[in-house]
CSV table of C-alpha atoms (C1' of nucleotides) in Angstrom, one decimal:
chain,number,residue,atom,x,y,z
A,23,UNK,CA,45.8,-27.7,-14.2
A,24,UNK,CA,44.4,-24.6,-16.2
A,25,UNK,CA,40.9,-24.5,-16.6
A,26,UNK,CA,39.4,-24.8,-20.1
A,27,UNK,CA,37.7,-21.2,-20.7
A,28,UNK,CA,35.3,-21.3,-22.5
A,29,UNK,CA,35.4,-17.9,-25.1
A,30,UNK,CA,33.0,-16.4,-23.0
A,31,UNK,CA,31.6,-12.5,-23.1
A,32,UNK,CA,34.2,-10.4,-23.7
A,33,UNK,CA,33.5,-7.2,-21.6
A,34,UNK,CA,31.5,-5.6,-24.3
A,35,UNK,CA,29.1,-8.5,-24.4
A,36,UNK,CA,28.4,-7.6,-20.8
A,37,UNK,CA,27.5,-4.5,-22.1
A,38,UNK,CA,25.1,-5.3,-24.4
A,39,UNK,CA,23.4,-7.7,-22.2
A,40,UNK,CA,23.0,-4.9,-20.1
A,41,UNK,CA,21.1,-2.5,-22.8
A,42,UNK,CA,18.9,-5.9,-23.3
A,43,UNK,CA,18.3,-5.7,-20.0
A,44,UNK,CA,17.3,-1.8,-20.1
A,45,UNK,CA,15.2,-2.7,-23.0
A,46,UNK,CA,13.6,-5.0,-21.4
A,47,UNK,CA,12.6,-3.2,-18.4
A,48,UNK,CA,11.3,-0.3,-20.4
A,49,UNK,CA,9.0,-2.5,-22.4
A,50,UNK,CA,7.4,-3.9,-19.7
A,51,UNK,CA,6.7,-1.4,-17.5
A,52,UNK,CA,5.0,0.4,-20.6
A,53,UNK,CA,2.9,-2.8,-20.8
A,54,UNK,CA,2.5,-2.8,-17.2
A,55,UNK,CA,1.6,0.7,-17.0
A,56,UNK,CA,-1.3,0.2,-19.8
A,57,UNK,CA,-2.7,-2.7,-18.2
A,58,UNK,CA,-2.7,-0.8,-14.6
A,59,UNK,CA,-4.4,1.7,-15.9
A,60,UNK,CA,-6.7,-0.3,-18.1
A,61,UNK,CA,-7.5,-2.3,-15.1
A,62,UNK,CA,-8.3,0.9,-13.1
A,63,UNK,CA,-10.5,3.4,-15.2
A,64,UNK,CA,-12.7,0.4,-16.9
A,65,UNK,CA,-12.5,-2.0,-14.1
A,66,UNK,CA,-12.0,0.0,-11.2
A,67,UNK,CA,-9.0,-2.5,-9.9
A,68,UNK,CA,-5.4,-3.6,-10.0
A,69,UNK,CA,-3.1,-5.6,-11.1
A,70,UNK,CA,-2.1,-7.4,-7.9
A,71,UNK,CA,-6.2,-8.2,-7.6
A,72,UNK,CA,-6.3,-9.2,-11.3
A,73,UNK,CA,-3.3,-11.5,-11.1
A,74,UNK,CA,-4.8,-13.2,-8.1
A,75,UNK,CA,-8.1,-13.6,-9.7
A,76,UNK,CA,-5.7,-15.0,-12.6
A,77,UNK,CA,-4.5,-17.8,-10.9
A,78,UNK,CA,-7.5,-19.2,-8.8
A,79,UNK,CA,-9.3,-18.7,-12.5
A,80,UNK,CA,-6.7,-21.5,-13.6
A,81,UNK,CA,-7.5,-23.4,-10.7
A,82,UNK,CA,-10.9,-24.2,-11.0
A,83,UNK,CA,-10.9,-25.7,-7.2
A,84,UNK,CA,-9.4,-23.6,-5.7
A,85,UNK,CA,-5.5,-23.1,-4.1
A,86,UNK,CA,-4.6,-23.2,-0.4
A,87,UNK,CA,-3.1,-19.7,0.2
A,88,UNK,CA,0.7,-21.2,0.5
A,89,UNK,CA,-0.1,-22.7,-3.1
A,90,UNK,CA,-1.7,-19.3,-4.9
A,91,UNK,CA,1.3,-17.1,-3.0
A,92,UNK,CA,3.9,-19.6,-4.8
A,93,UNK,CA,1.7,-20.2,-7.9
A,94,UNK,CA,2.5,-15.7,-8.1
A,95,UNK,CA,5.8,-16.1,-6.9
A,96,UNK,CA,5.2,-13.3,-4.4
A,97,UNK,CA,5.2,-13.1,-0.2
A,98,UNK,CA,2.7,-15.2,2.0
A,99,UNK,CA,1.9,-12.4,3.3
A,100,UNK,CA,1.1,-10.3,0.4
A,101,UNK,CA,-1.4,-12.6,-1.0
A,102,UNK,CA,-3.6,-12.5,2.8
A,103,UNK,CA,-4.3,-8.6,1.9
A,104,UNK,CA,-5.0,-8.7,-1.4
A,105,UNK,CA,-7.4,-11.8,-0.9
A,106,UNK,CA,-9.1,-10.4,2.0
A,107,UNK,CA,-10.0,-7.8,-0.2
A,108,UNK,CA,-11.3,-9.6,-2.6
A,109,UNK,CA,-13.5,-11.5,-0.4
A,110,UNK,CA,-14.7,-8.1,0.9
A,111,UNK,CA,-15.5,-7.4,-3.1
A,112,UNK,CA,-17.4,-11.3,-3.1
A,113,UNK,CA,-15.5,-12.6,-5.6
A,114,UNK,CA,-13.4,-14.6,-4.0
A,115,UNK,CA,-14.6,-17.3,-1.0
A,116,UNK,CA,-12.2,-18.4,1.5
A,117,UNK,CA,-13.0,-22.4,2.3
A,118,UNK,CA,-12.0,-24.3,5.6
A,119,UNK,CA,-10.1,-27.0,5.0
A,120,UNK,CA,-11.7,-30.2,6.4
A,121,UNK,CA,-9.0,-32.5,8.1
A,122,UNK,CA,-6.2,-29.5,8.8
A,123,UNK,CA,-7.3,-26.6,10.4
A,124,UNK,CA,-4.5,-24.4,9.7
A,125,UNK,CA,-5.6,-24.4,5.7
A,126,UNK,CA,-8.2,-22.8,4.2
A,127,UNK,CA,-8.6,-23.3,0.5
A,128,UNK,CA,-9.1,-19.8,-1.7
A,129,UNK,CA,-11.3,-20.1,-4.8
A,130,UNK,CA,-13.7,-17.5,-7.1
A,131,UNK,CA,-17.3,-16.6,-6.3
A,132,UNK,CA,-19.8,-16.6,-9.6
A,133,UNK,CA,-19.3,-13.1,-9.5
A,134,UNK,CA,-16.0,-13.9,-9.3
A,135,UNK,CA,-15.4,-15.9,-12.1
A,136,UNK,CA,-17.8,-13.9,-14.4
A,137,UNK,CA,-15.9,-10.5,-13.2
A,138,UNK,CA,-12.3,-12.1,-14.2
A,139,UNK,CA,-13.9,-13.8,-17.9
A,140,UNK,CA,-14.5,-10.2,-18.6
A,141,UNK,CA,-11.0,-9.0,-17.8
A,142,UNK,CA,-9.2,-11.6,-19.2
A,143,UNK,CA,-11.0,-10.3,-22.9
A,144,UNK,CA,-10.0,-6.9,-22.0
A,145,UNK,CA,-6.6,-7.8,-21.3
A,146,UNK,CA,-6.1,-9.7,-24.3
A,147,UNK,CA,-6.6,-6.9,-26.4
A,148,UNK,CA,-4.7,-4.4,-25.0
A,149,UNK,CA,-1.7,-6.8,-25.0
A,150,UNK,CA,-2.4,-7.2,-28.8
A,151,UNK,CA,-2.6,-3.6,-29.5
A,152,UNK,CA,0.6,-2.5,-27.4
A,153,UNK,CA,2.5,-5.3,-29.2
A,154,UNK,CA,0.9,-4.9,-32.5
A,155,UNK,CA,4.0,-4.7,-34.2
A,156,UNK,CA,5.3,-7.9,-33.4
A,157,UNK,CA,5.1,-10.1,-36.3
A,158,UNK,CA,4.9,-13.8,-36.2
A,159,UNK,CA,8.7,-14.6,-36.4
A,160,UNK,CA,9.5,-11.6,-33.8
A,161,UNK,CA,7.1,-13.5,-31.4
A,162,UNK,CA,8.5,-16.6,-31.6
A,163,UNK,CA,12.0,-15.3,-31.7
A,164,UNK,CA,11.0,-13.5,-28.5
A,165,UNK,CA,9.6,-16.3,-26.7
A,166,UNK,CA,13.1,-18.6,-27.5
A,167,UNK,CA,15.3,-16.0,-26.7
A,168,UNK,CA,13.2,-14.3,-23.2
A,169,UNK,CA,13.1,-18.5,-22.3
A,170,UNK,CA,17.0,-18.8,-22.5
A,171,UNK,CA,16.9,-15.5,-19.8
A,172,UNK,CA,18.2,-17.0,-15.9
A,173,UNK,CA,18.3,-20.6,-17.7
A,174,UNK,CA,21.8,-21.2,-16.9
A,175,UNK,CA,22.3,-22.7,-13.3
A,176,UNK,CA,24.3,-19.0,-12.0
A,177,UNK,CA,23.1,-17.8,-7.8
A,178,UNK,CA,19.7,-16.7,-10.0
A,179,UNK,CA,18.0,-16.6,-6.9
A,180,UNK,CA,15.3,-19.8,-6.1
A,181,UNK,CA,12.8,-19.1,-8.3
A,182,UNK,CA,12.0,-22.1,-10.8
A,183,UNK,CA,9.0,-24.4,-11.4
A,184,UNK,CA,5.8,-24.6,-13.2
A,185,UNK,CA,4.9,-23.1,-16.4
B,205,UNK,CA,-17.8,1.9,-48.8
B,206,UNK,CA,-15.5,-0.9,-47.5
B,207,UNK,CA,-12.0,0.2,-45.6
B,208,UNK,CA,-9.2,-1.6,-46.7
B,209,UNK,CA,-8.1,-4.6,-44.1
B,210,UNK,CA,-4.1,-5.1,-43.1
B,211,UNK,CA,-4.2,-9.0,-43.3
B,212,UNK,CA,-3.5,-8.1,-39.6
B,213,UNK,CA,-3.8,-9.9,-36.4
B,214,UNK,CA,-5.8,-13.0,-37.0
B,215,UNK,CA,-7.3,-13.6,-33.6
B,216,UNK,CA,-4.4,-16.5,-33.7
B,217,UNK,CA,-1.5,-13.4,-33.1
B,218,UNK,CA,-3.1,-11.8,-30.3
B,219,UNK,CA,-2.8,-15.3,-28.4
B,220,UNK,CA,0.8,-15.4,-29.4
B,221,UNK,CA,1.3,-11.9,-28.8
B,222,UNK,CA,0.0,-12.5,-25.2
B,223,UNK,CA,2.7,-15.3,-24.9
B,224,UNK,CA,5.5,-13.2,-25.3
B,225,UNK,CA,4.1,-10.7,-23.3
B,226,UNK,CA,3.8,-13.2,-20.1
B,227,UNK,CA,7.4,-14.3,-21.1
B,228,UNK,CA,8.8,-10.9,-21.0
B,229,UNK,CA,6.9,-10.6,-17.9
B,230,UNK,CA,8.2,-13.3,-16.3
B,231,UNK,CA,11.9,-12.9,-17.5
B,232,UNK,CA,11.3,-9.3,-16.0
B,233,UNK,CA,10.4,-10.4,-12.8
B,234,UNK,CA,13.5,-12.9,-12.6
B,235,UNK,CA,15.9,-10.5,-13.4
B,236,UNK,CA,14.4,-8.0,-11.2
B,237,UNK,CA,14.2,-10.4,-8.2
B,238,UNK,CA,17.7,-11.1,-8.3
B,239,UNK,CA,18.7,-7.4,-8.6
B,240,UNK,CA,16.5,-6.7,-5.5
B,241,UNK,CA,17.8,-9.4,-4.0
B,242,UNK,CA,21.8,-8.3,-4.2
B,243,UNK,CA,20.8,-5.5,-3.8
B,244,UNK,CA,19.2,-6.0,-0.6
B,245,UNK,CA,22.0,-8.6,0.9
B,246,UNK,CA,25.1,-6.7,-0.2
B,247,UNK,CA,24.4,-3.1,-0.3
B,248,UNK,CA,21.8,-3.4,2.2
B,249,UNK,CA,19.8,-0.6,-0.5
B,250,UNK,CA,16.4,-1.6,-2.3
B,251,UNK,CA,16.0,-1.2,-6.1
B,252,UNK,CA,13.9,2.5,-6.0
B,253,UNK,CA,16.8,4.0,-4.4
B,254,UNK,CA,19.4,2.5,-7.0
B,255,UNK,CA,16.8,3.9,-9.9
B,256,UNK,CA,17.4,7.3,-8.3
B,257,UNK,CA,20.7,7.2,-7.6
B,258,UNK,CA,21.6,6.0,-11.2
B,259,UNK,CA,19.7,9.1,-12.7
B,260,UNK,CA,21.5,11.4,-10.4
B,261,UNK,CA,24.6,10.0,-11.2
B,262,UNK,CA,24.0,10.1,-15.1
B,263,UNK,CA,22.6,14.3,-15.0
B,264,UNK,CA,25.8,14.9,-12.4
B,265,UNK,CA,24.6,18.9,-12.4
B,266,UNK,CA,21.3,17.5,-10.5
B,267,UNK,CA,18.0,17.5,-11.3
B,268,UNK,CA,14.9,19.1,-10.0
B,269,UNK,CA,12.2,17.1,-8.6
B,270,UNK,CA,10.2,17.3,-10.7
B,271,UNK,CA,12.8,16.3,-13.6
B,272,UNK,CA,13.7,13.4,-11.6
B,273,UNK,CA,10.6,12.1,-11.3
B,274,UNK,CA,10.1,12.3,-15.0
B,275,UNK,CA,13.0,10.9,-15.7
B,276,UNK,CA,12.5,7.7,-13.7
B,277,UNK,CA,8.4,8.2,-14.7
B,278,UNK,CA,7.1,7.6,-11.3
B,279,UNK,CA,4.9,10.0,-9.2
B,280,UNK,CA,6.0,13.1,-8.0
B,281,UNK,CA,5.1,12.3,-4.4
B,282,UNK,CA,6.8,9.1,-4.8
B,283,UNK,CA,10.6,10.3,-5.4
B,284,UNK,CA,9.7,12.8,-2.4
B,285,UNK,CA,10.4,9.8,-0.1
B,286,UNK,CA,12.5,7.8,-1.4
B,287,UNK,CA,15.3,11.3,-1.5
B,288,UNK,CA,14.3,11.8,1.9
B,289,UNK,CA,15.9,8.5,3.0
B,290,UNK,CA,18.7,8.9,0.3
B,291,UNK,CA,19.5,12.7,1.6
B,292,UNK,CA,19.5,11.2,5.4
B,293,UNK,CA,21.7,8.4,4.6
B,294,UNK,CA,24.0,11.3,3.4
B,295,UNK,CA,24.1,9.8,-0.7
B,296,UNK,CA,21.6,12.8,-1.9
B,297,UNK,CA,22.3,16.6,-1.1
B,298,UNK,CA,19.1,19.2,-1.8
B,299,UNK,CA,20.7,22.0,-2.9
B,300,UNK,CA,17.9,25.7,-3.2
B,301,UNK,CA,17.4,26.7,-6.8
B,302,UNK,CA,18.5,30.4,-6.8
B,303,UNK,CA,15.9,32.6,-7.5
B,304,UNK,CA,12.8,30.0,-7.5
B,305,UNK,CA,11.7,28.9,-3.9
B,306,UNK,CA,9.2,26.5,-4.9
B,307,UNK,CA,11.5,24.3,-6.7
B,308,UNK,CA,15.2,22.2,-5.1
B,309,UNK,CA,17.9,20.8,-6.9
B,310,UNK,CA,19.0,17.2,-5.8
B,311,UNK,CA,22.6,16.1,-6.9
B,312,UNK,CA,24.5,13.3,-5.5
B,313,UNK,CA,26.9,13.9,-2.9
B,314,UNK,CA,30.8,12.2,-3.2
B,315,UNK,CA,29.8,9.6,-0.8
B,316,UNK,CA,26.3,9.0,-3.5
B,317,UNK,CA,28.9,9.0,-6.0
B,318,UNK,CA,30.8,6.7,-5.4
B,319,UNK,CA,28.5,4.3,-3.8
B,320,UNK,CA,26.7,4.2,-6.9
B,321,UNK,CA,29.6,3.8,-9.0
B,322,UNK,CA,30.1,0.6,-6.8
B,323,UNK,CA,26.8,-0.6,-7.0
B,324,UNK,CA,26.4,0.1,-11.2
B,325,UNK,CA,29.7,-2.4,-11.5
B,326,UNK,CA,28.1,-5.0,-9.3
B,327,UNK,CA,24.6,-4.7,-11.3
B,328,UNK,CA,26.3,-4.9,-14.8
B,329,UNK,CA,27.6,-7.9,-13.3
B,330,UNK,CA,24.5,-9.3,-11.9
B,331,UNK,CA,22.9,-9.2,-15.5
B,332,UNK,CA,25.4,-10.5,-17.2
B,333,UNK,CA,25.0,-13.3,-15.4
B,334,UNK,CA,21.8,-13.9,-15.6
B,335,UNK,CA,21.8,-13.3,-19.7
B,336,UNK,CA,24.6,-15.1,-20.0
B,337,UNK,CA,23.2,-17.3,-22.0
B,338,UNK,CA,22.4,-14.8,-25.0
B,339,UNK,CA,24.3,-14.8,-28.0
B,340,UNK,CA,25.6,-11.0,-29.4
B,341,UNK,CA,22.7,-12.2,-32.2
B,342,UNK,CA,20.2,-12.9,-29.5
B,343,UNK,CA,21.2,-9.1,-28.1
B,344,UNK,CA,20.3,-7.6,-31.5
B,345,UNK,CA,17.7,-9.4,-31.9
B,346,UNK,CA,15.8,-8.8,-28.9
B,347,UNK,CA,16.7,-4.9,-29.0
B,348,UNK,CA,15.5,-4.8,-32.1
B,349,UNK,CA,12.1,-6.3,-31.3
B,350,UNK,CA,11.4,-4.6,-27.8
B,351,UNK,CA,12.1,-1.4,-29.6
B,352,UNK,CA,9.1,-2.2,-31.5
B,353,UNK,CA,7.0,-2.3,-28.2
B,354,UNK,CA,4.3,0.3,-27.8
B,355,UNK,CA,5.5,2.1,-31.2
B,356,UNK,CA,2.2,2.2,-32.8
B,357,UNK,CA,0.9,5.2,-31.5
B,358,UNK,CA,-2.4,2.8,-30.0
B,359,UNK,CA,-3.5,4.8,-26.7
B,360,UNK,CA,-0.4,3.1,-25.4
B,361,UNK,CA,-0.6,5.5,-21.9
B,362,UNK,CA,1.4,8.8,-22.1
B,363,UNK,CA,4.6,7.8,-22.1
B,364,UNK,CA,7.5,8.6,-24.3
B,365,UNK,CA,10.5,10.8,-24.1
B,366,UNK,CA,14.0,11.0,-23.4
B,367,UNK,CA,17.0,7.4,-24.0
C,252,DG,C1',0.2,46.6,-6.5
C,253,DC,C1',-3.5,43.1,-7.0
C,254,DT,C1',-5.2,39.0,-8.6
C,255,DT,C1',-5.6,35.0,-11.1
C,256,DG,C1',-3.7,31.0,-13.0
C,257,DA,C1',0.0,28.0,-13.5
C,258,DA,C1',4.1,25.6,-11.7
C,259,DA,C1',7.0,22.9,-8.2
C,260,DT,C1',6.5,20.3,-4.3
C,261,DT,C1',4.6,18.0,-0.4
C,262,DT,C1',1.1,15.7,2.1
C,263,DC,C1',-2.3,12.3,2.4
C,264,DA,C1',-5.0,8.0,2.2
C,265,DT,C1',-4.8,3.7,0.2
C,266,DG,C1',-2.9,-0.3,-1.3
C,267,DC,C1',1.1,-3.4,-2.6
C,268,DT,C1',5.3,-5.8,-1.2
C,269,DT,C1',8.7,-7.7,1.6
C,270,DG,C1',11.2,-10.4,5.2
C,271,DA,C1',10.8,-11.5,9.9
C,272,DA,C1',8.4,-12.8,13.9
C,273,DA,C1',4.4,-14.7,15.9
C,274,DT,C1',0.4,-17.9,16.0
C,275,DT,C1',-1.8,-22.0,15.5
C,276,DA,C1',-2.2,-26.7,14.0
C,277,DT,C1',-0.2,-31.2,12.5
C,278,DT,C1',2.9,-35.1,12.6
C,279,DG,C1',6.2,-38.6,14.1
C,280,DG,C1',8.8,-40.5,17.4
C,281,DC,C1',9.2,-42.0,21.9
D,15,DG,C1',-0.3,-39.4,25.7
D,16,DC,C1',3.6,-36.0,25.2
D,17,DC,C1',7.0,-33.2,22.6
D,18,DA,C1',9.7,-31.4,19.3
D,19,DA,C1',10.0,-30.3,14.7
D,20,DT,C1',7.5,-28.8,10.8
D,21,DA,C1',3.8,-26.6,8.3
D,22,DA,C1',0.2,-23.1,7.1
D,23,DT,C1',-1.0,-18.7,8.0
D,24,DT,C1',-1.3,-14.1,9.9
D,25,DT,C1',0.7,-10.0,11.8
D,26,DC,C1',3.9,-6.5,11.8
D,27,DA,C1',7.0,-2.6,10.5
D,28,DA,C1',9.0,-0.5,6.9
D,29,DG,C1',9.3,1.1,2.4
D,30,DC,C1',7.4,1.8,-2.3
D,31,DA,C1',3.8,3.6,-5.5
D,32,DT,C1',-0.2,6.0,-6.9
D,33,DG,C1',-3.6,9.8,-7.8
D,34,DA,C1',-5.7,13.6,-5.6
D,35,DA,C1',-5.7,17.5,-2.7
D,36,DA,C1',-3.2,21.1,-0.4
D,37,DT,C1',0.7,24.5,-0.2
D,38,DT,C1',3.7,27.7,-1.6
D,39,DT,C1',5.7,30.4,-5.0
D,40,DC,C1',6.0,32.6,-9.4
D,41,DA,C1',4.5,35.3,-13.5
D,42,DA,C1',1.4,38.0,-16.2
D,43,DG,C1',-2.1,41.1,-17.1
D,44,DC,C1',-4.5,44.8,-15.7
DNA sequence: GCTTGAAATTTCATGCTTGAAATTATTGGC
DNA sequence: GCCAATAATTTCAAGCATGAAATTTCAAGC
């Protein structure tokens, strides 16, 4: 029983997924570069700190640490440090709790939420201005084709859910 | 005296334009995960290392330091470590620039070689897979727009250059 | 032949990131 | 009431990444 083949990527396709791939990585670090260093000489902070402050901005009352290290996609671990030092900054509070001590819940100060409401603007616009060029159509383009990317069920490693 | 106004950018664009950048991001970070990932499990390497062994393996003469760090366009300390580990896992050899003692030459050694050229065949594959899903017209398509990316000279950070 | 400035690197402190191991608390069965 | 499995976190060691400071070397000008 043969297989029916579907007339799938002939070599050269793999290779021009592969420049989309190089492309794609070079645009985003230069994004990620600008907003690091945005982030850093007019806000004196990083991007790890800002995309924490991102996600409990979301959630208005606040994410047990499990839920904000998933809600990132990044280690359990990780997300201790960075909070930690947020607290020490007072914009974040760390909450007990009540019913399970192992838990605490995670959620922005005042300060907090005022601080990130003023980077969020910030960060807007440099987004805007580094894609400036992007036209209407080329967004939405984009956005259909960057939404197909790791669709397909291959070994893409377990990352899926929200958003 | 009034300047006169592209019809650019209602406010409306820099929303969507923020969109596509937290696509990109995310398809980024998927991709990148996975690389890692296979990286990691069947090469027992990290992605930094694989960056610098594909740049040594593309200028096979070597490179300088300070060259390679500029090619990759990371920190000069930065590659310092990372060819430490390489040259004592025997992929990187540091070879003395004749007549300049300040700077070193870093080539790849025949085991780098072809370790790399191992690795690069498993990556291309890797990616494929994960863009398998996009069309030869989705390739062009989204080459064409990230190529757009931080074109505008805005203050879009100081980077540019060589590919 | 000095000296001063620039160039090529490394060193350093800090912080991010990971996966794995350890810690502490909860839960369900018995 | 105990006990094993599970859950929520933290701790840890290693590596990556940065910008700034320190080191060493070179290259001109005088």
């Amino acid at each position: 029983m043969t297989i029916q083949q579907k007339p799938t990527s002939a070599p050269c396709m793999a290779k021009q997924r592969l420049r989309v791939w190089l492309r794609m990585l070079k645009a985003t670090k230069l994004v990620e570069a600008t907003v690091r260093e945005n982030l850093r000489v007019e806000f004196d902070t990083t991007l790890p700190r800002f995309d924490v402050l991102a996600a409990l901005y979301r959630f208005e009352d606040g994410l047990k640490m499990s839920e904000l290290s998933a809600a990132l996609r990044v280690s359990n671990g990780n997300v201790t440090g960075i909070v930690e030092r947020l607290v020490a900054d007072g914009l974040v509070l760390r909450i007990p709790v009540a019913g399970d001590k192992r838990a605490t819940l995670v959620r922005l100060s005042i300060k907090g939420r005022e601080t990130f409401a003023r980077m969020a603007e910030a960060h807007a616009g440099w987004v805007n201005g580094i894609l400036q060029d992007l036209s209407d159509e080329d967004c939405e383009q984009a956005i259909g084709i960057l939404e197909t990317v790791g669709r397909s069920p291959k070994l893409t490693a377990k990352v899926d859910a929200n958003d």
